[in-house]
Short mmCIF file of N, CA and C in Angstrom, two decimals:
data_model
loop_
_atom_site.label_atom_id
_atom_site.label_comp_id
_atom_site.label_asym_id
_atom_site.label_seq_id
_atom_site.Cartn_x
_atom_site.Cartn_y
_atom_site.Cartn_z
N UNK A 1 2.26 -2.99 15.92
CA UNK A 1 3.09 -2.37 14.91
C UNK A 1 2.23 -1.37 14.15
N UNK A 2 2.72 -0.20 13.66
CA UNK A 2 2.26 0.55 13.03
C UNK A 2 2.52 0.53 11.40
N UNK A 3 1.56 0.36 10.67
CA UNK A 3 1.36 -0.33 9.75
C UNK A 3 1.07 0.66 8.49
N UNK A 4 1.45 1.27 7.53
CA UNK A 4 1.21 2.14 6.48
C UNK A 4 0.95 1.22 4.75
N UNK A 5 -0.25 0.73 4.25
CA UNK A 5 -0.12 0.28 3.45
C UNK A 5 -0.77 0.74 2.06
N UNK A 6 0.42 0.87 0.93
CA UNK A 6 0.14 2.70 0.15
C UNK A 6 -0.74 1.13 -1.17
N UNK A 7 -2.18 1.87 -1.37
CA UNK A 7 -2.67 0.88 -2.75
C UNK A 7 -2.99 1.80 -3.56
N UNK A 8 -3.46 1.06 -5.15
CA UNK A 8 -3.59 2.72 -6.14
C UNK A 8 -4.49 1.75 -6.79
N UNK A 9 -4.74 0.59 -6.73
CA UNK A 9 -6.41 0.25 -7.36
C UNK A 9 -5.65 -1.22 -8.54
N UNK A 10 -4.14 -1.68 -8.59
CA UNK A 10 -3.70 -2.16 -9.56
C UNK A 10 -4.40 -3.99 -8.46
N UNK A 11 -4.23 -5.18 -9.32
CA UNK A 11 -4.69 -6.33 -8.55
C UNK A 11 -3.44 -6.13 -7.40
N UNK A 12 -2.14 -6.04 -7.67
CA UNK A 12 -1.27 -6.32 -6.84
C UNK A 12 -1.14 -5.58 -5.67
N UNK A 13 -1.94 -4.04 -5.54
CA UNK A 13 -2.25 -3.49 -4.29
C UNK A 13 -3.23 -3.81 -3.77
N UNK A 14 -4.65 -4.55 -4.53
CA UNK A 14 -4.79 -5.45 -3.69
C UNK A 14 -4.98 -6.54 -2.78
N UNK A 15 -4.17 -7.39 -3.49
CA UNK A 15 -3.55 -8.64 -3.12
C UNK A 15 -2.50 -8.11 -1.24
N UNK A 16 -1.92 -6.77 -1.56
CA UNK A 16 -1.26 -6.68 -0.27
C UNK A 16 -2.22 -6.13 0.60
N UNK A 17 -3.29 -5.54 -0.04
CA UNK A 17 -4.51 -4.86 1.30
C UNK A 17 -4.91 -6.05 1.84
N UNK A 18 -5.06 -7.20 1.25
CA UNK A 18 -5.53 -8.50 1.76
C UNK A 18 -5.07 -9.03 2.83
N UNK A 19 -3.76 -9.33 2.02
CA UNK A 19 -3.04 -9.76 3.30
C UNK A 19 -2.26 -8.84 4.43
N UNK A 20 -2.35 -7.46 3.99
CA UNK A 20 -2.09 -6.70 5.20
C UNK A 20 -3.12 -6.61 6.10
N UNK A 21 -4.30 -6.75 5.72
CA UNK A 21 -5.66 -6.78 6.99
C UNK A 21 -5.57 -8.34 7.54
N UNK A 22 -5.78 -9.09 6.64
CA UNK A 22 -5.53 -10.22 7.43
C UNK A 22 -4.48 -9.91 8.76
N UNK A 23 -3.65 -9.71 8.02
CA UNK A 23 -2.27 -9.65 9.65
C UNK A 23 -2.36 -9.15 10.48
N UNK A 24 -3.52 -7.62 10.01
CA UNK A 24 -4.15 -6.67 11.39
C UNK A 24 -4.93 -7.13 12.25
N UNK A 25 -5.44 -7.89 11.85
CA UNK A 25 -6.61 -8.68 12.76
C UNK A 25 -6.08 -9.38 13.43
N UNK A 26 -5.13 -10.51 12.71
CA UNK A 26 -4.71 -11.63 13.89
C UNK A 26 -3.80 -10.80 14.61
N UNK A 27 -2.51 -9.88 14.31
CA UNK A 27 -1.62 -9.11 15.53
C UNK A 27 -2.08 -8.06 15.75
N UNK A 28 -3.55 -7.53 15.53
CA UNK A 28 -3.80 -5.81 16.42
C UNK A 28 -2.95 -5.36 15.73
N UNK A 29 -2.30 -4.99 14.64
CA UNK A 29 -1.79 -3.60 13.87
C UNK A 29 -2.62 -2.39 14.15
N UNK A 30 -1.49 -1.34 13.67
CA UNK A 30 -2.44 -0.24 14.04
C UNK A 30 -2.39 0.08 12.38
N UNK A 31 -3.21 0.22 11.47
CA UNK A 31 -3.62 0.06 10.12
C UNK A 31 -3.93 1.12 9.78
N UNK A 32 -2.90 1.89 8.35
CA UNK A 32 -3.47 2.94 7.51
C UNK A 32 -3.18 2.74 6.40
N UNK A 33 -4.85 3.13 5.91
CA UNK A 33 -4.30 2.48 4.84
C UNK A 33 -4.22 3.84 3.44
N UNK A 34 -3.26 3.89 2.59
CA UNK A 34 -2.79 5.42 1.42
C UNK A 34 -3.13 5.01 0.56
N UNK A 35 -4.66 5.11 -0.05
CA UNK A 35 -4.71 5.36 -1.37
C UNK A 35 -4.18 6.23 -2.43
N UNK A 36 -3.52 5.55 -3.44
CA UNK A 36 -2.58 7.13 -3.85
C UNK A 36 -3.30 7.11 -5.26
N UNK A 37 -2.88 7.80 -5.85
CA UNK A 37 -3.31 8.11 -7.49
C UNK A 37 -2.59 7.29 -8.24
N UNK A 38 -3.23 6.54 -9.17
CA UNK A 38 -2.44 5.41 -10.11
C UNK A 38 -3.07 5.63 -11.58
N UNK A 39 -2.26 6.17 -12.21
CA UNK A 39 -2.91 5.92 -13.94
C UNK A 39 -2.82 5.01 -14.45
N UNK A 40 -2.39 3.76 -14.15
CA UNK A 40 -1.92 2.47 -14.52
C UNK A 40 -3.46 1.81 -14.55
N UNK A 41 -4.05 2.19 -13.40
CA UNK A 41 -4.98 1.25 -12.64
C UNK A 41 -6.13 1.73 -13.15
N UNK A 42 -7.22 0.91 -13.74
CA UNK A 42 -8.56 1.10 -14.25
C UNK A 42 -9.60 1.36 -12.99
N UNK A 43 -9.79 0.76 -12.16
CA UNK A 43 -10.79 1.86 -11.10
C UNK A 43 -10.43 3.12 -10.52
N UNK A 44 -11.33 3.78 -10.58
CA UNK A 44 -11.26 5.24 -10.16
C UNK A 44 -11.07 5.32 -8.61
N UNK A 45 -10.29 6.78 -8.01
CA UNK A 45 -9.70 6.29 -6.61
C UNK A 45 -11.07 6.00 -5.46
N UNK A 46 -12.29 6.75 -5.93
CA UNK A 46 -13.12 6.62 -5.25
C UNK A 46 -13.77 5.25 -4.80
N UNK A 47 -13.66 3.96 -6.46
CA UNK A 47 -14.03 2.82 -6.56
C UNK A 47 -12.77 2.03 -5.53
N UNK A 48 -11.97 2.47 -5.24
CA UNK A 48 -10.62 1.80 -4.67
C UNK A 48 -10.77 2.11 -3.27
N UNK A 49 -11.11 3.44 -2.95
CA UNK A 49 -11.57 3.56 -1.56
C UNK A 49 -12.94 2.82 -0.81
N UNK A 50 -13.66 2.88 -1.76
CA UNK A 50 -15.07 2.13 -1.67
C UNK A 50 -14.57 0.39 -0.79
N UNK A 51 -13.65 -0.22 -2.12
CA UNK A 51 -13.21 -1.39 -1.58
C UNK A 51 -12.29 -1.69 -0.64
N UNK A 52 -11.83 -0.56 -0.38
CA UNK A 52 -10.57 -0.38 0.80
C UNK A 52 -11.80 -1.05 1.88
N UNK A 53 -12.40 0.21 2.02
CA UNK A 53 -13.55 0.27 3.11
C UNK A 53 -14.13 -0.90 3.52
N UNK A 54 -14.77 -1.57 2.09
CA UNK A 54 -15.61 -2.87 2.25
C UNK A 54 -14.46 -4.11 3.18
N UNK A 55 -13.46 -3.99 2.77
CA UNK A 55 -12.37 -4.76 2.90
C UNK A 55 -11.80 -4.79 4.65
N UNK A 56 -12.05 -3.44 4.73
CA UNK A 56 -11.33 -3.24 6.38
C UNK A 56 -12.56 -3.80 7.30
N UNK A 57 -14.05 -3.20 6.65
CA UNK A 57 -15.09 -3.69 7.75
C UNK A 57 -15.38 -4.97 7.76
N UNK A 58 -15.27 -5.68 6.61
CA UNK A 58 -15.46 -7.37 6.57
C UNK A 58 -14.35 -8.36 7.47
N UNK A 59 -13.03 -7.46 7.70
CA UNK A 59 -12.23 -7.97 8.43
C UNK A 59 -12.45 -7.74 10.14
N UNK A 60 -13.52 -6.53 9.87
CA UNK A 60 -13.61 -6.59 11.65
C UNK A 60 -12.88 -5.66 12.44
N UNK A 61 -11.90 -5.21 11.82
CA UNK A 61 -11.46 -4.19 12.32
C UNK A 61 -11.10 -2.87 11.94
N UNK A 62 -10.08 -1.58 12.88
CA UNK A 62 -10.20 -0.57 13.11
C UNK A 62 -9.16 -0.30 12.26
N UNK A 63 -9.22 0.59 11.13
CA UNK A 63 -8.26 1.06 10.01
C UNK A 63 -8.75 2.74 9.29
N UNK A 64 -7.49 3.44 9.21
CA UNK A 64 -7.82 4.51 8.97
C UNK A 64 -7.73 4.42 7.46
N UNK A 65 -8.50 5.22 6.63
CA UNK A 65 -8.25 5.09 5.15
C UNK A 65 -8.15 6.65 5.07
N UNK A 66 -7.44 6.93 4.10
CA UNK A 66 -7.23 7.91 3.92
C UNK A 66 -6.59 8.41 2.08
N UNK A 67 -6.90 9.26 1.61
CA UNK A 67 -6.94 9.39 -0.06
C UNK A 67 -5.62 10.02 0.27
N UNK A 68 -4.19 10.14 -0.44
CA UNK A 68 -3.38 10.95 -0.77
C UNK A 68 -2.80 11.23 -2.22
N UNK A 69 -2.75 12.91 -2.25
CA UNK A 69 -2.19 13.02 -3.87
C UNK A 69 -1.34 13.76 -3.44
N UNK A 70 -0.88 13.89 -5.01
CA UNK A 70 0.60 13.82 -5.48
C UNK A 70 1.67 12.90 -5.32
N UNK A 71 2.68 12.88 -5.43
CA UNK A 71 3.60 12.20 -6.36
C UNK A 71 3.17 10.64 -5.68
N UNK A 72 2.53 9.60 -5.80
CA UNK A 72 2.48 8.04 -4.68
C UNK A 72 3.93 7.72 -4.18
N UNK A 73 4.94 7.42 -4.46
CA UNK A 73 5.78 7.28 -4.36
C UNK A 73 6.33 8.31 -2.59
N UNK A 74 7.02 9.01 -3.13
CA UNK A 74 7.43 10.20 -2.52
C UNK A 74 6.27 10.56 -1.34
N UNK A 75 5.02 10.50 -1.71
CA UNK A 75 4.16 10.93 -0.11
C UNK A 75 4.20 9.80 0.60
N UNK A 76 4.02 8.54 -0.11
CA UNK A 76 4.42 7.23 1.15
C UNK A 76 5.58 7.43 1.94
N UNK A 77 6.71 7.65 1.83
CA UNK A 77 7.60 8.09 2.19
C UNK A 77 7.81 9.07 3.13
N UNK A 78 7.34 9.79 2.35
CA UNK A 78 6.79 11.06 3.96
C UNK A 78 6.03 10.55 4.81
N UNK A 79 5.06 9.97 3.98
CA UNK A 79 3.84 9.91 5.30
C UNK A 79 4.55 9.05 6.37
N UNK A 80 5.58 7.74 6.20
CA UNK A 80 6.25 6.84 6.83
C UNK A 80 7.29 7.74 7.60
N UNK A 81 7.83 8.52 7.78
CA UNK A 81 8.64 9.09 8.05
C UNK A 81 7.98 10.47 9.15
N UNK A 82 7.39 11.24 8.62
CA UNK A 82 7.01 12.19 9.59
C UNK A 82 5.85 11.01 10.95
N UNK A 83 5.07 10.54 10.42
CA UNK A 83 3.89 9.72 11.11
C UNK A 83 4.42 8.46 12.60
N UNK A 84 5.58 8.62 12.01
CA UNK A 84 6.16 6.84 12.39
C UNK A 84 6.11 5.77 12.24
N UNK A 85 5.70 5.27 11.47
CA UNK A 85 5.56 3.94 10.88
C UNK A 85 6.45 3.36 10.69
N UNK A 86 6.07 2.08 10.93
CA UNK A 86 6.98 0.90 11.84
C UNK A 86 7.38 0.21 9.98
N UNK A 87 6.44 0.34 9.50
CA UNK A 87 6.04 -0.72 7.94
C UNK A 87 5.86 0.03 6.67
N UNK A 88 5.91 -0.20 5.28
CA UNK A 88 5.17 0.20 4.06
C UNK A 88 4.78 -1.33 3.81
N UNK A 89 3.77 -1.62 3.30
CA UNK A 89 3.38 -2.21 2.58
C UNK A 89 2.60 -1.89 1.52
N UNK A 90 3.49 -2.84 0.15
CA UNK A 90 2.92 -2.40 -0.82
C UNK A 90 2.97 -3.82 -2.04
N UNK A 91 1.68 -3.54 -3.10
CA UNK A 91 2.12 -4.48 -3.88
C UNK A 91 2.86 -4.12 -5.34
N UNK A 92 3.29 -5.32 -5.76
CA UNK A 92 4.38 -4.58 -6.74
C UNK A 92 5.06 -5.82 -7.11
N UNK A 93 5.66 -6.10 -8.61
CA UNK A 93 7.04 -6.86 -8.97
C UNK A 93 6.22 -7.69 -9.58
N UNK A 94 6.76 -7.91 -10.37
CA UNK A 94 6.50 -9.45 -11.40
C UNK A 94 7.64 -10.21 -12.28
N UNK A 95 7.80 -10.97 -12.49
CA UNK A 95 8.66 -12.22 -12.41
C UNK A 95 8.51 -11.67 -14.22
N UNK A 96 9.32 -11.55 -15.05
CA UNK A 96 10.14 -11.76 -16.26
C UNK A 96 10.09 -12.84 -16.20
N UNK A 97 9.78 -13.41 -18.42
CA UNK A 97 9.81 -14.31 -18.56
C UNK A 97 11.84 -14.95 -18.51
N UNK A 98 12.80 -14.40 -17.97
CA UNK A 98 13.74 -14.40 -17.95
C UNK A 98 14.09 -14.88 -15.92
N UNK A 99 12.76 -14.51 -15.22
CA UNK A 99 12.95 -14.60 -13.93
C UNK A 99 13.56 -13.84 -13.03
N UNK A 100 13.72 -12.47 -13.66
CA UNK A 100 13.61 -11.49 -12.76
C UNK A 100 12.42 -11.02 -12.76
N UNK A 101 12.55 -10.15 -11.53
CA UNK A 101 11.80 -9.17 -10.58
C UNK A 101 11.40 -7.89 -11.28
N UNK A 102 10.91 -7.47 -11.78
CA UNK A 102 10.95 -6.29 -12.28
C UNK A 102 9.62 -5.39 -11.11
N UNK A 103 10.02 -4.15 -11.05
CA UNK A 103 9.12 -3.59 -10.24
C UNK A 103 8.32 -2.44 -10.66
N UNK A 104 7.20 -1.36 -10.51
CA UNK A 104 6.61 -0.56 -10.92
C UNK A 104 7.51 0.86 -10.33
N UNK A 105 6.81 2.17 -10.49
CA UNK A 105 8.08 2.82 -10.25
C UNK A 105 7.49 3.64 -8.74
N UNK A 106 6.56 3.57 -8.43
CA UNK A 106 5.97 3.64 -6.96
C UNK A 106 7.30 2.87 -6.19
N UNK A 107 6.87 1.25 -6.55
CA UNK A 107 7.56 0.09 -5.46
C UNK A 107 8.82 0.63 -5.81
N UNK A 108 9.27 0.41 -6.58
CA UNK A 108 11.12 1.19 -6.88
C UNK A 108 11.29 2.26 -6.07
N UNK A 109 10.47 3.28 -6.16
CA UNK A 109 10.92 4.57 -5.46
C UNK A 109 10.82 3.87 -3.67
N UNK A 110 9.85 3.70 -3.67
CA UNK A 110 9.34 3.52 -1.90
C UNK A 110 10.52 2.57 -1.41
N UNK A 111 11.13 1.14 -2.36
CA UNK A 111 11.94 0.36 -1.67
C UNK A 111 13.33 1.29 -1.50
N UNK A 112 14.04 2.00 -2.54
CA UNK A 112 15.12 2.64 -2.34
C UNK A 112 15.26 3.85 -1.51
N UNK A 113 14.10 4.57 -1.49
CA UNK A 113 14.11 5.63 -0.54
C UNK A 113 13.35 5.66 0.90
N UNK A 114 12.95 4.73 1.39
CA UNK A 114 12.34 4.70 2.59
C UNK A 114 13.46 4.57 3.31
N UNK A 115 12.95 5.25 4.89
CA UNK A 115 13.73 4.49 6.13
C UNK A 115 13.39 3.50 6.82
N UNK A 116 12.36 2.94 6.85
CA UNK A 116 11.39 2.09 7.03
C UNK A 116 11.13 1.21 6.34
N UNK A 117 11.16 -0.42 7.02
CA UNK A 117 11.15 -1.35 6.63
C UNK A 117 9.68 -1.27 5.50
N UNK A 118 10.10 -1.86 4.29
CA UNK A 118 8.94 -2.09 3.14
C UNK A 118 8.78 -3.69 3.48
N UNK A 119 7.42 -4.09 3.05
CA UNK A 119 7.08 -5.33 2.24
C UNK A 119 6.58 -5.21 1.27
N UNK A 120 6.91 -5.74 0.32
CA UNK A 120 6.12 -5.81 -1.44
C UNK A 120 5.77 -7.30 -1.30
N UNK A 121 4.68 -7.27 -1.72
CA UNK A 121 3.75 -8.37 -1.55
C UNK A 121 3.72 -8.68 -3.39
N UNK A 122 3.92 -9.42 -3.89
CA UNK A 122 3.65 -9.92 -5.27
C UNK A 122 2.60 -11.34 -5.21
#
């Protein structure tokens, strides 16, 4: 499966880089991974790529990393769409003390506008 998984440096992107490499390894995914620009997120994109990196080689395998700017949202989307990608994975959502879902506005945009199956990993 071809695998697109968009992180911006928040814990919850990467909590899904985790377990999206994990899954590459055990099923051979074909793994890319979109660092996008996050102002939310306190490491800088370079510190996020750094750990992308550390993250893909400790797992052993073959993953493309790649930096993208402008809008995160909207280029995942493209990139899923022109590229072919089978997947988005992304992390995102947290549980209200009321018990909803509430989501960031990356995961909002990417779940409503993709053609392509998403996972949000929380």
């Amino acid at each position: 499966m071809k695998v697109l998984c968009g992180i911006g440096g928040s814990d919850d992107s990467f909590r899904a880089l985790d377990r999206t490499v994990e899954r590459a390894a055990v099923a051979n995914d074909d793994l890319t991974v979109a660092v996008v620009d996050n102002e939310d997120a306190s490491p800088t994109t370079d510190e996020v790529i750094a750990r992308v990196e550390a993250t893909v080689s400790e797992a052993g395998i073959d993953a493309e990393v790649r930096r993208v700017e402008g809008d995160p949202g909207s280029r995942l989307v493209e990139l899923a769409e022109t590229e072919g990608f089978d997947e988005i994975v992304l992390g995102g959502g947290h549980t209200s003390p009321m018990g909803k879902i509430t989501l960031g506005s990356i995961a909002e945009f990417v779940l409503l506008n993709a053609k392509t199956s998403v996972t949000l990993v929380r």
